[in-house]
Amino acid sequence: MTGFMTSTTSPAPSDRAPTSTTFSRALGTAALVGIGWLIVFGLFLSPNDRVQKKGVRILYLHVPSAWLAYLAFIVTAISSAAYLSKRTRSLTWDRLAGASAEVGVLFMGITLLTGSLWGRISWGVYWVWDSRVTTTAFLFVTYLGYLAVRGLGGTHHQRARRSAVVALLSVLEIPLVHFSVEWWRPLHQQESIANGKLSGLMLFSLFIGVVVFTLMYVWLVLHRQRLLAMQDALDDHGLEFAIAERREEAVF
Amino acid sequence: MDSVVQRVVQPVVQPVVALVDVVAVLGSFPALAGASLSVNRGEILLLRGPNGAGKTSLLRLCAGLLPVERGTATVLGCDLVADRTSVRNRVGLLGHSNGLYADLTVADNVRFWGATVGASQHEIDASLTRMGLANRLADVQVAKLSAGQRRRTALACLVARRAELWLLDEPHAGLDATGRDDLDVTLRSAAAAGATVIVASHELERAGALATRVVEVVGGQVRQVAE
Amino acid sequence: MNTWRIARLVAAKDLRVEWRSRVVLNQVLPFAALVMVMFAFALDNDTVLTRVAPGLVWLATMFSLLVIVQRAFAVETADGALDALQVAGVRLGGIFLGKAIALAAQLAVLELMLLAAAIVLYKTEVVADGIVLLVTTFVAATTGLAFVGTLYGGLAAGAKGRETLLPLLMLPVVAPVLIGATRATEAALGTENATPSDGWPWIGLLTLFAVVFGVGGTLAFGSLIDE
């Protein structure tokens, strides 16, 4: 297969490991080690919260997930803008936007789920109608819509243009949703994270969580983006055969 | 002289259509697999060929509706690879569908399409007359018309739009004898007034008599036919 | 042809189509009224109904919006008219504005009917102090909804699975309008001791929404419908 990897940054995937390279393997290892560390600190070494006791440990999953979900959304938005700008038009940006959105929707779901569980444990409710939670839920549904639009078909560039525009419209929409919900149900004091003081060790564990999840995000997006590149290349490759077959019709 | 198809005062780049090794895809299917075509101004070109050969795709590509995947395509001096939309409003396409609003009357439709290019009421009336619709049919809702009458309405809309390049996909289909005669006269006047006409048709005898040149479309490519 | 002339042309055409076919009048308005009745079946409590009437009016508006938007674009795609508009080189921003204007007009009629239904079915009372706020709310919300509807309707038009895609894309986006319009309407009607002055900040949000999607829509519409 010639040339299809030229648009991505890293060289030389092999047949046994089609989307991994030295860099991604190192990254993956670091992420795994980090996850181990996070588990140790999050589940064992860090102290229980005075009020929430063991329940606070969900935060070590919830906060990094939320961070990752929002990071993914920002990356999708920036990549979409990069695709639309004539100077940097390249399908790599489109595939990055798509890969980031897929990872983002997964972690947005995890954020909502863990948040819901934490709310149940801490205050007895699965859901609150405040701006943070509701906007996150809307972001989740918006992601789903974005991914549906990506699946509409057409040439690679048609897909890219359509979904890039939808992504940017979503960027416009999110502040509107946030502020309307904020005015509707202002953030109640008791729901704020800065409720009790977080001990140093807890903060440290959260910090590890954020760092580790960022590594994980990069690793996931890297692989997914390469996979998308390969799928696109396969489509193009398939085109060669299809063209040859088509031309056969003319020969008799 | 026929005032309906008066036209085109600005100089036109020769040839009007220049396609070289064009590949165009519908989804993942290569409708055009290396088609080359050159059409000069004032020609009436007939595209013949089996169903599925790519005639419709060729017409749609020239109208700027189908993206050019490979090759070069220049229509009316506009590079379709760089910007498909640049050729729009100078081209008229009559495809398999008619582009009509079924709830509106014949006159409403022609008036609307004429208005998109700023045609005057006189030109619109003339278009209706040209296609034999300047009678009680003009106030009938398109939904109530027969297929042939709808086709005539679509042609009247096309006439009102004063295009420089006419792209017609099976225009004779569904028309009665009078309708076909009207169509042929219209196309000849258009070509005489400086427009270029490309017709895809199975009606080889009639279209053959109308055309100044014939090519064969098969397997997504264009083959010249010995006259 | 400049954008405003195209917009007027397209808006007139859309309204004429509705006038002749009366689909919104005969099908969507009854649907909306039916929704209001079904809310009463589901909520089964007069006090609650009066309390939530503003919300129900806007909720019914949102659901009807989906139907009207699909109709507006079905008219275009039924006979390939949208393609024909693009080939005609008609400015897409003009098409967007024109369809949005027509959509807004139809929405306005719908909302008036829903308000009347609320007065009749839910014992809503309109107070004199709140009239200005009420009218402003309806105008601001309708404008925003018309822009969003036209934009996403264009995207979903002609796409496979479009019926299910439109609600998924549109409802999250119109959420701010639902929240803002309901709160402002409650303030205008004096529900739960709200006063008109509580409502005006929401008008700011609704106006911002309308401006964002008016401008954004005019720019983005072409990219979303272009094949």
CSV table of N, CA and C in Angstrom, one decimal, chain A residues 154-155 158 161 235-236 238-240 242-244 246-252, chain B residues 23 25 28-31 33-34 52-54 67 69-70 218-221 223:
chain,number,residue,atom,x,y,z
A,154,GLY,N,-21.5,10.0,1.0
A,154,GLY,CA,-21.0,11.0,0.0
A,154,GLY,C,-19.5,10.8,-0.1
A,155,THR,N,-18.8,11.7,-0.8
A,155,THR,CA,-17.4,11.6,-0.9
A,155,THR,C,-16.7,12.1,0.4
A,158,GLN,N,-17.2,15.8,1.0
A,158,GLN,CA,-18.5,16.2,1.3
A,158,GLN,C,-18.8,15.9,2.8
A,161,ARG,N,-16.9,18.4,5.0
A,161,ARG,CA,-17.4,19.8,5.0
A,161,ARG,C,-18.7,19.9,5.8
A,235,ASP,N,-11.3,2.9,0.7
A,235,ASP,CA,-12.4,3.4,-0.2
A,235,ASP,C,-11.7,3.9,-1.5
A,236,ASP,N,-10.6,4.6,-1.4
A,236,ASP,CA,-10.0,5.1,-2.6
A,236,ASP,C,-9.4,4.0,-3.4
A,238,GLY,N,-10.4,0.9,-3.4
A,238,GLY,CA,-11.6,0.2,-4.0
A,238,GLY,C,-12.0,0.9,-5.3
A,239,LEU,N,-11.8,2.3,-5.3
A,239,LEU,CA,-12.2,3.0,-6.5
A,239,LEU,C,-11.4,2.6,-7.7
A,240,GLU,N,-10.1,2.3,-7.5
A,240,GLU,CA,-9.3,1.9,-8.6
A,240,GLU,C,-9.9,0.7,-9.3
A,242,ALA,N,-12.9,-0.4,-9.0
A,242,ALA,CA,-14.2,-0.1,-9.6
A,242,ALA,C,-14.1,0.6,-10.9
A,243,ILE,N,-13.2,1.5,-11.0
A,243,ILE,CA,-13.0,2.2,-12.3
A,243,ILE,C,-12.6,1.2,-13.4
A,244,ALA,N,-11.7,0.3,-13.0
A,244,ALA,CA,-11.2,-0.7,-14.0
A,244,ALA,C,-12.4,-1.6,-14.5
A,246,ARG,N,-15.5,-0.8,-14.4
A,246,ARG,CA,-16.4,0.0,-15.2
A,246,ARG,C,-16.0,0.1,-16.6
A,247,ARG,N,-14.7,0.3,-16.8
A,247,ARG,CA,-14.1,0.5,-18.1
A,247,ARG,C,-14.3,-0.8,-18.9
A,248,GLU,N,-14.3,-1.9,-18.2
A,248,GLU,CA,-14.5,-3.2,-18.9
A,248,GLU,C,-15.8,-3.3,-19.7
A,249,GLU,N,-16.8,-2.5,-19.1
A,249,GLU,CA,-18.1,-2.5,-19.8
A,249,GLU,C,-18.0,-2.0,-21.2
A,250,ALA,N,-17.0,-1.2,-21.5
A,250,ALA,CA,-16.9,-0.6,-22.8
A,250,ALA,C,-16.2,-1.5,-23.8
A,251,VAL,N,-15.7,-2.5,-23.3
A,251,VAL,CA,-14.9,-3.4,-24.2
A,251,VAL,C,-15.8,-4.5,-24.7
A,252,PHE,N,-15.9,-4.6,-26.0
A,252,PHE,CA,-16.6,-5.8,-26.5
A,252,PHE,C,-16.2,-6.2,-27.9
B,23,VAL,N,-13.2,11.4,-14.0
B,23,VAL,CA,-13.7,10.3,-13.1
B,23,VAL,C,-14.7,11.0,-12.2
B,25,VAL,N,-17.7,10.0,-9.1
B,25,VAL,CA,-18.3,8.9,-8.4
B,25,VAL,C,-19.7,9.2,-7.7
B,28,SER,N,-19.6,5.0,-4.0
B,28,SER,CA,-18.3,4.4,-4.3
B,28,SER,C,-18.3,3.9,-5.7
B,29,PHE,N,-19.4,4.2,-6.4
B,29,PHE,CA,-19.5,3.7,-7.8
B,29,PHE,C,-19.0,4.7,-8.8
B,30,PRO,N,-18.1,4.4,-9.7
B,30,PRO,CA,-17.5,5.4,-10.6
B,30,PRO,C,-18.5,5.5,-11.8
B,31,ALA,N,-19.4,6.5,-11.7
B,31,ALA,CA,-20.3,6.7,-12.8
B,31,ALA,C,-19.6,7.0,-14.1
B,33,ALA,N,-15.8,6.9,-15.7
B,33,ALA,CA,-14.5,6.3,-15.5
B,33,ALA,C,-13.4,6.7,-16.5
B,34,GLY,N,-13.2,8.0,-16.6
B,34,GLY,CA,-12.2,8.5,-17.6
B,34,GLY,C,-12.9,8.9,-18.9
B,52,GLY,N,-27.4,3.2,-17.7
B,52,GLY,CA,-26.4,3.0,-16.7
B,52,GLY,C,-25.0,3.3,-17.3
B,53,ALA,N,-24.9,3.7,-18.5
B,53,ALA,CA,-23.6,4.0,-19.1
B,53,ALA,C,-22.9,5.2,-18.5
B,54,GLY,N,-23.7,6.2,-18.0
B,54,GLY,CA,-23.1,7.4,-17.4
B,54,GLY,C,-23.6,8.6,-18.1
B,67,PRO,N,-19.4,16.2,-8.3
B,67,PRO,CA,-18.0,16.7,-8.1
B,67,PRO,C,-17.1,15.9,-9.1
B,69,GLU,N,-14.0,13.9,-9.6
B,69,GLU,CA,-13.0,13.2,-8.7
B,69,GLU,C,-11.6,13.3,-9.3
B,70,ARG,N,-11.5,13.0,-10.6
B,70,ARG,CA,-10.2,13.1,-11.3
B,70,ARG,C,-10.4,13.7,-12.6
B,218,VAL,N,-20.5,4.8,-23.0
B,218,VAL,CA,-20.5,3.4,-22.5
B,218,VAL,C,-19.4,3.2,-21.5
B,219,GLY,N,-19.8,2.4,-20.4
B,219,GLY,CA,-18.8,2.1,-19.4
B,219,GLY,C,-18.2,3.4,-18.8
B,220,GLY,N,-19.0,4.4,-18.7
B,220,GLY,CA,-18.4,5.7,-18.0
B,220,GLY,C,-17.5,6.4,-18.9
B,221,GLN,N,-17.4,6.1,-20.2
B,221,GLN,CA,-16.5,6.8,-21.0
B,221,GLN,C,-17.2,7.3,-22.3
B,223,ARG,N,-17.2,7.7,-26.4
B,223,ARG,CA,-16.5,7.2,-27.6
B,223,ARG,C,-17.1,8.0,-28.8
